[in-house]
PDB file of C-alpha atoms and ligand atoms in Angstrom:
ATOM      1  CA  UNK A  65      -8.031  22.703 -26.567  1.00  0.00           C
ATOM      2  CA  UNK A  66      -9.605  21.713 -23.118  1.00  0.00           C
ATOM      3  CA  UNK A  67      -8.555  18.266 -21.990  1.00  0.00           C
ATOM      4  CA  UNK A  68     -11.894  16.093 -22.922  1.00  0.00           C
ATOM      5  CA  UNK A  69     -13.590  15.098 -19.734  1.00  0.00           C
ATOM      6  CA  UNK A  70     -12.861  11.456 -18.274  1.00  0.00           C
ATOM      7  CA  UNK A  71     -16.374  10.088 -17.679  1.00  0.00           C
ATOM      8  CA  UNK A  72     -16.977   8.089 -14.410  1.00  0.00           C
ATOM      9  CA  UNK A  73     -16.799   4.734 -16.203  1.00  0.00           C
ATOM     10  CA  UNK A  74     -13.356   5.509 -17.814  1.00  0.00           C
ATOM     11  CA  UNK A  75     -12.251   5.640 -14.456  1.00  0.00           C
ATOM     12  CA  UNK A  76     -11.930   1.782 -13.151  1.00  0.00           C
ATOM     13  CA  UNK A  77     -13.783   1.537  -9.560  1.00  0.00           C
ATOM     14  CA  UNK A  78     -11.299   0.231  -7.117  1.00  0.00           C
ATOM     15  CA  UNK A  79     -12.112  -1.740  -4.038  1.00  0.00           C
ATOM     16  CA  UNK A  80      -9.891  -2.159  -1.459  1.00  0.00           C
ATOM     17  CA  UNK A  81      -9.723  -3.535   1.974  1.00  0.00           C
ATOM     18  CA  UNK A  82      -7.972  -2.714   4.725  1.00  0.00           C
ATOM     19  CA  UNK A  83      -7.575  -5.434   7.033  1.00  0.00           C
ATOM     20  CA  UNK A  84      -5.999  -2.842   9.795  1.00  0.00           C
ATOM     21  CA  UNK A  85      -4.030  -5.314  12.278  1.00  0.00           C
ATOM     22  CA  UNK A  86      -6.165  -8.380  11.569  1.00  0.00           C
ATOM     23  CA  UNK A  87      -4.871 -11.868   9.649  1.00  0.00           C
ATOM     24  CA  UNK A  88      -1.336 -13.658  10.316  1.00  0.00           C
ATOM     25  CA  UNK A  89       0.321 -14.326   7.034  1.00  0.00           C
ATOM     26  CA  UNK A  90      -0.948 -17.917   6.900  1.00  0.00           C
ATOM     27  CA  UNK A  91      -4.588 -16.093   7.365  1.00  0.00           C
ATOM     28  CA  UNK A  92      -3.846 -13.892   4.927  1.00  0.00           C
ATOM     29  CA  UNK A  93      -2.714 -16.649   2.186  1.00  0.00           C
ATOM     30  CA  UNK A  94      -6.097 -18.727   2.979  1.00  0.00           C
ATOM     31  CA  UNK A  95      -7.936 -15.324   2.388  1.00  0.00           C
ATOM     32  CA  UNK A  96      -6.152 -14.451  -0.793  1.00  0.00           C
ATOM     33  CA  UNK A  97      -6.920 -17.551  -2.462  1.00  0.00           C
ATOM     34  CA  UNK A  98     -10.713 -17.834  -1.448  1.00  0.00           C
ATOM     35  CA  UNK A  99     -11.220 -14.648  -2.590  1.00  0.00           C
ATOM     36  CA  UNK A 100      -9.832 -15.342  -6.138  1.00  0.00           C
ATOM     37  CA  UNK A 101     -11.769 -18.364  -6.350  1.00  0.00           C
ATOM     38  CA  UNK A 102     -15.070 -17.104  -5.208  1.00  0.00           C
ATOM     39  CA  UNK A 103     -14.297 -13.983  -7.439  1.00  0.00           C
ATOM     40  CA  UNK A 104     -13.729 -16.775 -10.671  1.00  0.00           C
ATOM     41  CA  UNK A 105     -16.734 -18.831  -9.611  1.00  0.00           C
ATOM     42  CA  UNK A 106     -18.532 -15.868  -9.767  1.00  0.00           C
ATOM     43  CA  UNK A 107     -17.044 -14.632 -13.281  1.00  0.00           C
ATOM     44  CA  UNK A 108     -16.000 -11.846 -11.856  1.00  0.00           C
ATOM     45  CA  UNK A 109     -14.492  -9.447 -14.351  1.00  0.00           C
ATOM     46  CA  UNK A 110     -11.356  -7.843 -13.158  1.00  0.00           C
ATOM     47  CA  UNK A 111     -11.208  -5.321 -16.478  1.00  0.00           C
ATOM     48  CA  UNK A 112     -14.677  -3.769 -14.667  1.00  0.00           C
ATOM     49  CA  UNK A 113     -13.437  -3.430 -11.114  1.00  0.00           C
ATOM     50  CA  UNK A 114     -10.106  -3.717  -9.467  1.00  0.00           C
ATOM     51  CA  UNK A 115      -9.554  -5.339  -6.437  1.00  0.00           C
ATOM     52  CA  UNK A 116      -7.174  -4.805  -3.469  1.00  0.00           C
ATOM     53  CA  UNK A 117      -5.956  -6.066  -0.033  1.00  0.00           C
ATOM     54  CA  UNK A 118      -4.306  -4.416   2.328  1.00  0.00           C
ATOM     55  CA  UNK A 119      -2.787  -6.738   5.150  1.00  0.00           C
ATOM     56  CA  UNK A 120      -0.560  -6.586   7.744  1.00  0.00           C
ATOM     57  CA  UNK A 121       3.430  -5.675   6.386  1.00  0.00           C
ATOM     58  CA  UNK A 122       4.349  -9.085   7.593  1.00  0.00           C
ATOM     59  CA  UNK A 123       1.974 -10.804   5.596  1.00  0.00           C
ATOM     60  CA  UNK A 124       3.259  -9.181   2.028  1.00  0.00           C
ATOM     61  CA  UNK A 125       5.940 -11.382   0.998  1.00  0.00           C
ATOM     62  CA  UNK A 126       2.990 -14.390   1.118  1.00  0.00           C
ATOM     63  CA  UNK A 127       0.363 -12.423  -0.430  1.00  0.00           C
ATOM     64  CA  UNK A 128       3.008 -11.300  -3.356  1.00  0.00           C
ATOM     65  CA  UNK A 129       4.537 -14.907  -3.872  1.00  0.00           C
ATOM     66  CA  UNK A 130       0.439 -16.448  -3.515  1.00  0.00           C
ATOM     67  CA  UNK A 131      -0.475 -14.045  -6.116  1.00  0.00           C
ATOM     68  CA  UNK A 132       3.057 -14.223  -8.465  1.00  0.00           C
ATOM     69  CA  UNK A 133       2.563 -18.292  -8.140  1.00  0.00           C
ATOM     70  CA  UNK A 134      -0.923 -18.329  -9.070  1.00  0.00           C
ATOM     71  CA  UNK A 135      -0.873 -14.750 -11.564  1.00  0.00           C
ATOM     72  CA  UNK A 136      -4.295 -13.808  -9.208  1.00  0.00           C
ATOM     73  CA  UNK A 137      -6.090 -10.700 -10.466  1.00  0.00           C
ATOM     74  CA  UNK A 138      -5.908  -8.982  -7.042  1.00  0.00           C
ATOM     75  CA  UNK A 139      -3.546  -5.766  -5.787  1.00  0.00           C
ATOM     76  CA  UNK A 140      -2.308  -5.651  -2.488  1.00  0.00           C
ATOM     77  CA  UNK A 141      -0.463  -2.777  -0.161  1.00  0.00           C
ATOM     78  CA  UNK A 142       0.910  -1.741   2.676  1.00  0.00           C
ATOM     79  CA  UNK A 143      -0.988   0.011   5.521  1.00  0.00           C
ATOM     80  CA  UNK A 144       1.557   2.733   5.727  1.00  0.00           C
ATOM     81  CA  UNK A 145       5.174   3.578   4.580  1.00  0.00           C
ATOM     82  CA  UNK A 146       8.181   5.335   6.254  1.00  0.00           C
ATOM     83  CA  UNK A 147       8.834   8.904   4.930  1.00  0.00           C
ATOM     84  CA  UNK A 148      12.600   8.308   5.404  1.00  0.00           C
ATOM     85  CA  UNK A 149      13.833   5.789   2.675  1.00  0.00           C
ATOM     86  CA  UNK A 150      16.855   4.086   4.886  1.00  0.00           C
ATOM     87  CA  UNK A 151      18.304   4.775   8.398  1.00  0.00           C
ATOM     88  CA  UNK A 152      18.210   4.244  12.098  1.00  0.00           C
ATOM     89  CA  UNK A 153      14.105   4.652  11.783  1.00  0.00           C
ATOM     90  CA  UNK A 154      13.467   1.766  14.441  1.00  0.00           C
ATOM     91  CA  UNK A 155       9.892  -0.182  13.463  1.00  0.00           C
ATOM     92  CA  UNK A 156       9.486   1.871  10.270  1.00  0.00           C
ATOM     93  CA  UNK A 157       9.124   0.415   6.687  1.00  0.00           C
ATOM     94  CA  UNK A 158      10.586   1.906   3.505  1.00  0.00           C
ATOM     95  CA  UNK A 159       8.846   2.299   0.474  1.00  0.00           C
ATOM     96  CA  UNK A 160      11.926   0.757  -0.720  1.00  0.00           C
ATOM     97  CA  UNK A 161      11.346  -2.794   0.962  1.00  0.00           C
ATOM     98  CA  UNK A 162       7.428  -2.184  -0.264  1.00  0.00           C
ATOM     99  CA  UNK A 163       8.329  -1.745  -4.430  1.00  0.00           C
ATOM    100  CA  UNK A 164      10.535  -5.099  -3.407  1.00  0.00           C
ATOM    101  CA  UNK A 165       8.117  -6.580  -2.644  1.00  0.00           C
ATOM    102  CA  UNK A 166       5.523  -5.226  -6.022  1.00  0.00           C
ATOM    103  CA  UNK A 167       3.091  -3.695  -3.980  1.00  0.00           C
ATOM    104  CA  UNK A 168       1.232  -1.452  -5.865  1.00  0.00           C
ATOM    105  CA  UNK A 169      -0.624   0.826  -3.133  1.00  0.00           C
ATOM    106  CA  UNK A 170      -0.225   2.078   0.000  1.00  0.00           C
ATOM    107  CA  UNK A 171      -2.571   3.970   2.545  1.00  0.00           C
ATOM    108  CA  UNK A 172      -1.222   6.978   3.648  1.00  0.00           C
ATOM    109  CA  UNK A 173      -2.880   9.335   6.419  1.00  0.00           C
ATOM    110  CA  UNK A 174      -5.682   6.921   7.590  1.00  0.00           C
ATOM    111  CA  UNK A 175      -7.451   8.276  10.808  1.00  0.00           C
ATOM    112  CA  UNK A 176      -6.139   5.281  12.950  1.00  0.00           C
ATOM    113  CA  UNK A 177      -2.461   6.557  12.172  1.00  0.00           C
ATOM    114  CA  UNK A 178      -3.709  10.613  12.623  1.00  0.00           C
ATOM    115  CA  UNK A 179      -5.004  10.101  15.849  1.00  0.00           C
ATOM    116  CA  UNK A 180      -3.165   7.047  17.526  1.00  0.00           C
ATOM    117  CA  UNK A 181       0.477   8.171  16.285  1.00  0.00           C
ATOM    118  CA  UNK A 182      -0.173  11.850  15.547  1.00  0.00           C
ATOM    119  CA  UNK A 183       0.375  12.335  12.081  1.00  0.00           C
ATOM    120  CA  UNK A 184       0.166  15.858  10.932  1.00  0.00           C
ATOM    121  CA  UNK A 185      -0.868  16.444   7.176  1.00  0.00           C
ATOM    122  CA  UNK A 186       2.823  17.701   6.622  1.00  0.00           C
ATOM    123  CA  UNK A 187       4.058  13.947   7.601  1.00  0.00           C
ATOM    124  CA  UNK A 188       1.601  12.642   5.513  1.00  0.00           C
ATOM    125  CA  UNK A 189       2.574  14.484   2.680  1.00  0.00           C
ATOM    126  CA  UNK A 190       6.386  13.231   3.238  1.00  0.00           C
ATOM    127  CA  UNK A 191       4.455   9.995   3.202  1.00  0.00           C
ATOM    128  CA  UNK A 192       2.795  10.724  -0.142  1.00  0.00           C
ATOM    129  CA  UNK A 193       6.324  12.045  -1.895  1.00  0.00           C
ATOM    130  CA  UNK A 194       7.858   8.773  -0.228  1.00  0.00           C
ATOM    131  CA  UNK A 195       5.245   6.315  -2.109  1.00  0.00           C
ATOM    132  CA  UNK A 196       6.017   8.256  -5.261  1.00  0.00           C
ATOM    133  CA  UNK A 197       9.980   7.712  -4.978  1.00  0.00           C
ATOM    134  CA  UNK A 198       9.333   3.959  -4.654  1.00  0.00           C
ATOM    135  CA  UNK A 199       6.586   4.007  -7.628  1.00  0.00           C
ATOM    136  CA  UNK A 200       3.930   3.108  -5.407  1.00  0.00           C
ATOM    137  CA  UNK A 201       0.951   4.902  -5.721  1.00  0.00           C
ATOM    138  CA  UNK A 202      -0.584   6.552  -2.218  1.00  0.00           C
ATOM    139  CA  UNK A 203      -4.105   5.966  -1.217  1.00  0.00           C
ATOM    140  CA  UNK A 204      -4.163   9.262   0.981  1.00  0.00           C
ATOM    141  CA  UNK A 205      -6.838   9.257   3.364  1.00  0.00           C
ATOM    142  CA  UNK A 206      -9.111  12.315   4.817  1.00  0.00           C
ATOM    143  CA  UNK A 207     -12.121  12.859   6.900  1.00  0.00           C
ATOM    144  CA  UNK A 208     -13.482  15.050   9.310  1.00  0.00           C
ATOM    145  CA  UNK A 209     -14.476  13.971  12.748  1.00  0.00           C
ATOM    146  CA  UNK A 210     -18.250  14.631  13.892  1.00  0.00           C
ATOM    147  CA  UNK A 211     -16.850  17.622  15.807  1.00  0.00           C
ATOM    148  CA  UNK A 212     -15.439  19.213  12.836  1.00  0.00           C
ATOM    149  CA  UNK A 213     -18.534  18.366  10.795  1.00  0.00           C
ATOM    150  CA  UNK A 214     -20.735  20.541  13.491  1.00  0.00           C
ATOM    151  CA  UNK A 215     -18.310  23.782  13.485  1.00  0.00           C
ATOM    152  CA  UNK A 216     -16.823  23.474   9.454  1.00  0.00           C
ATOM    153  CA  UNK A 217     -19.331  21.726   7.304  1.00  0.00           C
ATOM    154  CA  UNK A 218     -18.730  18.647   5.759  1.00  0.00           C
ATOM    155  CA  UNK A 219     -15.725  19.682   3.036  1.00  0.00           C
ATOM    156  CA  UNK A 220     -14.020  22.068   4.638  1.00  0.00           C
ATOM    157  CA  UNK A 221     -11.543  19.714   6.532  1.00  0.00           C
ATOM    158  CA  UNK A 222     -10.938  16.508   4.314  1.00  0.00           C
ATOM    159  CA  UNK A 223     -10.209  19.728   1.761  1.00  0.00           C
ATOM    160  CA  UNK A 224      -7.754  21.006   3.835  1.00  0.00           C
ATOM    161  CA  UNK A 225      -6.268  18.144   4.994  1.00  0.00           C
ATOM    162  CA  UNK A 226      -5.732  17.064   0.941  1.00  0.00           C
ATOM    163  CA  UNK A 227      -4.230  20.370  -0.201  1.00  0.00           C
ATOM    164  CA  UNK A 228      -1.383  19.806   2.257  1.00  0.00           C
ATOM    165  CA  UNK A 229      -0.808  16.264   1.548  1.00  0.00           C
ATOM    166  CA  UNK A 230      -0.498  17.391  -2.239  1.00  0.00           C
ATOM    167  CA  UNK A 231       2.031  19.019  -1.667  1.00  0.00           C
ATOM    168  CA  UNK A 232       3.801  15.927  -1.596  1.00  0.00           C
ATOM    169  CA  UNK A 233       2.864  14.384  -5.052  1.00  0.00           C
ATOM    170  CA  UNK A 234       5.669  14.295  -7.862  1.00  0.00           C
ATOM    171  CA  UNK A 235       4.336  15.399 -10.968  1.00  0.00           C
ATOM    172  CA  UNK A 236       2.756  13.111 -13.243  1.00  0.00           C
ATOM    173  CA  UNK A 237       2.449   9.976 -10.331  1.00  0.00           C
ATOM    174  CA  UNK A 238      -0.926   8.301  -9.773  1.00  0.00           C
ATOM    175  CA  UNK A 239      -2.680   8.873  -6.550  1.00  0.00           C
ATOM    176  CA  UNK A 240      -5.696   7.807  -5.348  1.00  0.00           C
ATOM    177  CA  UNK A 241      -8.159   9.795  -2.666  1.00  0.00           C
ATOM    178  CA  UNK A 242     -10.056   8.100   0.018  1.00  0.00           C
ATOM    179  CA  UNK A 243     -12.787  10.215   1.951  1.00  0.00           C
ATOM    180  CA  UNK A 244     -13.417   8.436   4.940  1.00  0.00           C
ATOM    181  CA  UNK A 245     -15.553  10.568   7.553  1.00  0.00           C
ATOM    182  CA  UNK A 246     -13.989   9.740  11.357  1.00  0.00           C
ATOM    183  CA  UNK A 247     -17.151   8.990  12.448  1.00  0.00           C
ATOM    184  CA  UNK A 248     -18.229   6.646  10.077  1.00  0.00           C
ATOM    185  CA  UNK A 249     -15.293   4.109  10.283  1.00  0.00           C
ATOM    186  CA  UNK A 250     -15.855   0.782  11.550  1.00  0.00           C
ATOM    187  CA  UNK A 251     -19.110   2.149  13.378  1.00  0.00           C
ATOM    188  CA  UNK A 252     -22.128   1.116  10.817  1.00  0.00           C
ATOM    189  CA  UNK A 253     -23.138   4.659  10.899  1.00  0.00           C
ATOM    190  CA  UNK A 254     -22.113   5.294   7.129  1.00  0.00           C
ATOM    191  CA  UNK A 255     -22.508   8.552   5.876  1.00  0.00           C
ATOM    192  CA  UNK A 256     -25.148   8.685   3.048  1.00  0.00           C
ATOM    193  CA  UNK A 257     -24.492   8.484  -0.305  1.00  0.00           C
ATOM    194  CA  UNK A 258     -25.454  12.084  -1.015  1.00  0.00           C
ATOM    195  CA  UNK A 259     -22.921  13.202   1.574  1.00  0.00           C
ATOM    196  CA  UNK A 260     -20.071  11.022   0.435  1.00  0.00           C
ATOM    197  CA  UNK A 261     -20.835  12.699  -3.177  1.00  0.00           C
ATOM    198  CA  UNK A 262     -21.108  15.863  -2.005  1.00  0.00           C
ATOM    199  CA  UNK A 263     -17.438  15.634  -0.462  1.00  0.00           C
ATOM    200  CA  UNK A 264     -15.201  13.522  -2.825  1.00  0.00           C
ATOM    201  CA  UNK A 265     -16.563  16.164  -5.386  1.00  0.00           C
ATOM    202  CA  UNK A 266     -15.041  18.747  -3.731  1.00  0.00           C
ATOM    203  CA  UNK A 267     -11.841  17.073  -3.325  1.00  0.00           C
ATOM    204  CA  UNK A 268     -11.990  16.414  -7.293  1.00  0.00           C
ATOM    205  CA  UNK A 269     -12.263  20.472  -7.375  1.00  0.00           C
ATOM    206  CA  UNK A 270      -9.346  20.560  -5.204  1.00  0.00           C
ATOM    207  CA  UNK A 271      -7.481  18.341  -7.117  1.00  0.00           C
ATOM    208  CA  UNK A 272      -8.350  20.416 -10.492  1.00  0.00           C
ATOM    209  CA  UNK A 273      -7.500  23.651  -8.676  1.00  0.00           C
ATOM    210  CA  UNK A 274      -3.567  21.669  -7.670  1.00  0.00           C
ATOM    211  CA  UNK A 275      -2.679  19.893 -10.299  1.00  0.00           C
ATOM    212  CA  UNK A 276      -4.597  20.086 -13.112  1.00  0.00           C
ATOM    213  CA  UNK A 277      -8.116  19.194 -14.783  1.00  0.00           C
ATOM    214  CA  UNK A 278      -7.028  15.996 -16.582  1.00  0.00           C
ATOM    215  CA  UNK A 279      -5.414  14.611 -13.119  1.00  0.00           C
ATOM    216  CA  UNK A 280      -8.443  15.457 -11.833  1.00  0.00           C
ATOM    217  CA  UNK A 281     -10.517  13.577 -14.084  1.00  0.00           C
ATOM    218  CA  UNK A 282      -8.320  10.390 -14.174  1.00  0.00           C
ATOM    219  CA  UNK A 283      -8.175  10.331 -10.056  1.00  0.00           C
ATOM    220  CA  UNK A 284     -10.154   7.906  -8.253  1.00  0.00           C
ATOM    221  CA  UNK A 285     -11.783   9.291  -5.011  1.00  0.00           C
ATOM    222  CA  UNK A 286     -12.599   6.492  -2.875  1.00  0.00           C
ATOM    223  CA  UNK A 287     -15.502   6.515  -0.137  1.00  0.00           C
ATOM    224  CA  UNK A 288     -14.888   4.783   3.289  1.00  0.00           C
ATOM    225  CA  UNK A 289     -16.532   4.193   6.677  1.00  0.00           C
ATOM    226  CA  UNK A 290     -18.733   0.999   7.481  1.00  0.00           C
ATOM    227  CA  UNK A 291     -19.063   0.238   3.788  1.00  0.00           C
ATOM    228  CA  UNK A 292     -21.096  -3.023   3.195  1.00  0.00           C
ATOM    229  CA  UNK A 293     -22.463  -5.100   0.882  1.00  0.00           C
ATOM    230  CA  UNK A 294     -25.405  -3.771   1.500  1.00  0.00           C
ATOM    231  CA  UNK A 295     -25.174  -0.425   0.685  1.00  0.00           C
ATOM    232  CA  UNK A 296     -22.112  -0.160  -2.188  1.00  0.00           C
ATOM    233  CA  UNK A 297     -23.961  -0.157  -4.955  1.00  0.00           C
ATOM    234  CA  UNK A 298     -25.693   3.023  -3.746  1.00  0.00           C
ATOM    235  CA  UNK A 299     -21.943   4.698  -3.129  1.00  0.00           C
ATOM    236  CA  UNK A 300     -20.744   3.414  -6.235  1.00  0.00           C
ATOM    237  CA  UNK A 301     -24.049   5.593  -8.461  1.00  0.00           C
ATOM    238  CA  UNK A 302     -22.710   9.087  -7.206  1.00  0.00           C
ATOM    239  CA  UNK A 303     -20.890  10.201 -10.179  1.00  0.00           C
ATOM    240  CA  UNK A 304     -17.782  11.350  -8.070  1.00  0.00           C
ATOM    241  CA  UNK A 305     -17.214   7.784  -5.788  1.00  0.00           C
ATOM    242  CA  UNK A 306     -14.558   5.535  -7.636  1.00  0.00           C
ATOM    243  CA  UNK A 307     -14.678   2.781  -5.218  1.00  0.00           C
ATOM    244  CA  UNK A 308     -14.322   2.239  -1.352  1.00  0.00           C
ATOM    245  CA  UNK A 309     -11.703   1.546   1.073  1.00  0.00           C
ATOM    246  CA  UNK A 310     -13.396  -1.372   3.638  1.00  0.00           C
ATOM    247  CA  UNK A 311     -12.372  -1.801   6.836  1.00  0.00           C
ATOM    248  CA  UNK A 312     -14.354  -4.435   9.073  1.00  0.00           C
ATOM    249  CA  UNK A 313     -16.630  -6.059   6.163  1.00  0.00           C
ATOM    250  CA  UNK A 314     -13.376  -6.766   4.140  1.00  0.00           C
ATOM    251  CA  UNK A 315     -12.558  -9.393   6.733  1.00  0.00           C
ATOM    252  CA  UNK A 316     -15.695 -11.353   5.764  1.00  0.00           C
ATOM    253  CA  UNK A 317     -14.671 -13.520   2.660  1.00  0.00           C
ATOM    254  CA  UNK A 318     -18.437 -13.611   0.683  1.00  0.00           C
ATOM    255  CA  UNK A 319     -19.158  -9.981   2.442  1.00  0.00           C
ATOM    256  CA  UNK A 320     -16.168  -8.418   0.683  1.00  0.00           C
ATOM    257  CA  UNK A 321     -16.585 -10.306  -3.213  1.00  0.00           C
ATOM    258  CA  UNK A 322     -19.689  -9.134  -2.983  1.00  0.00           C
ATOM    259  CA  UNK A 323     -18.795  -5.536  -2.626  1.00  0.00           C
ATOM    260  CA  UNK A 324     -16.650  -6.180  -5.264  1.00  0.00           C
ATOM    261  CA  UNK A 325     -18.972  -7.405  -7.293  1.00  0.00           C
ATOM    262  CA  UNK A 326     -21.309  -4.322  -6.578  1.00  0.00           C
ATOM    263  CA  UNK A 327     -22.330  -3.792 -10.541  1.00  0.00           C
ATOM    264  CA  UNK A 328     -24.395  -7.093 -10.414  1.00  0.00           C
ATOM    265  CA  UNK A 329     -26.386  -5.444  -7.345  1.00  0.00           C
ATOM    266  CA  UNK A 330     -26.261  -1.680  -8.464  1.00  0.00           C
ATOM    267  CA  UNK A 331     -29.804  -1.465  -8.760  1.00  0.00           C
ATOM    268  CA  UNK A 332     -30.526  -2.788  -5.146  1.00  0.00           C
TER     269      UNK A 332
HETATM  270  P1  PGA B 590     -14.800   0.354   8.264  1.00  0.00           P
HETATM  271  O1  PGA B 590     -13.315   0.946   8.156  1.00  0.00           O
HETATM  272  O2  PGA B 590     -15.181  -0.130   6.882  1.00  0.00           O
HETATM  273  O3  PGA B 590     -14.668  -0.791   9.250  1.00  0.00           O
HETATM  274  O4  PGA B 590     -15.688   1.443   8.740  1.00  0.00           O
HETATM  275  C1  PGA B 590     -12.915   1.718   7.062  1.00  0.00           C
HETATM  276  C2  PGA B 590     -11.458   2.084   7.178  1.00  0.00           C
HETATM  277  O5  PGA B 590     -10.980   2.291   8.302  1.00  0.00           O
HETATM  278  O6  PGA B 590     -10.746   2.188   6.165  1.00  0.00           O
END
């Protein structure tokens, strides 16, 4: 008998923000703790919507023992992870030191790392078995730039560029998708909601065609690129966005709760 069908809501929206090289670890630890307050004040219900931070790797050992001390409903992970687990890898982190520390998620593949340290989808799918070794589960990032959306469509890359970085998922491990168009990040020219829909369902084809309806269904497909308060809640309606991966708004402390708290604004 056929798998039955996850609906959207089964799947718990995830918001997460990724603070790029921004925040010391005493920046960080001030952030972290207005942010759960202003998320209590605000009753914000953690069951309806997680919530993740993704700073710097030398800020993790303060966000893990801030959120241990004070049992804080928010997620945090690293910005990237080594594909080797141990070695003379100078600068590189192991997914090892990153379950040390709890971390739940890491970003793999983000455009930043593609095109400043030219990672190919075949290191990013090292990156993606790497997470999985550890028990962390990858956010693996994909997005076409505006050239590629002139001479392939809009799909036809962030597809591509996921059915290699499969190949690196164990069997059975959690991952999460984030389609984040190149040229929407951090330059308030998000793509529309209609476009981001159109996309991350393709990648949830994808991921039914690789491994399996039922992954598929559970999967959350993130949308990214100058995501704002201001225009979540229209994101968060298309049936195939599970959340978004912030960059610049997550900085701003009231900017970001309230994109987590999209559901009381979903009808603006
Ligand atoms: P942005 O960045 O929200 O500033 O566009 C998104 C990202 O890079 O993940």
């Amino acid at each position: 008998m056929a798998a039955e069908r996850m609906t959207q809501t089964q799947r718990v929206p995830l918001l997460a923000g990724n603070w790029k090289m921004n925040l010391d670890h005493l920046q960080a630890i001030a952030f972290v703790q207005k942010l759960a307050w202003t998320l209590k004040d605000a009753q914000h219900d953690v069951a309806s919507a997680e919530v993740a931070v993704f700073p710097p790797f030398t800020d993790l050992r303060s966000v893990q023992t801030l959120v241990n001390a004070d049992d804080l409903p928010i997620a945090y992970g690293g910005q990237d992870i080594s594909a080797h687990d141990s070695g003379a890898y100078t600068g590189e982190i192991s997914g090892a030191f990153l379950a040390a520390l709890d971390t739940k998620y890491v970003i793999v593949g983000h455009s930043e790392r593609r095109e400043y340290h030219g990672e190919t989808d075949e290191a990013i799918a090292a990156k993606v078995a790497a997470a999985h070794r550890h028990g962390i589960v990858p956010i693996i990032c994909v997005g076409e730039t505006a050239d590629d959306l002139e001479k392939h469509g809009p799909s036809a890359v962030p597809v591509a560029q996921l059915r290699v970085a499969l190949e690196g998922a164990a069997k059975g491990s959690e991952i999460v998708v984030a389609y984040e168009p190149v040229w929407a990040i951090g330059s308030g020219q998000a793509a529309t909601s209609e476009q981001a829909q159109q996309v991350c369902a393709a990648l949830r084809v994808l991921i039914a065609e690789v491994l399996g309806d039922e992954v598929a269904q559970a999967t959350r497909i993130l949308y990214g690129g100058s995501v704002k308060a201001a225009n979540i809640a229209g994101f968060m309606r298309e049936t195939d966005v599970d959340g978004a991966l912030v960059g610049g708004a997550s900085l701003q402390l009231e900017e970001f709760a309230s994109i987590v708290r999209f559901q009381k604004h979903v009808g603006t």
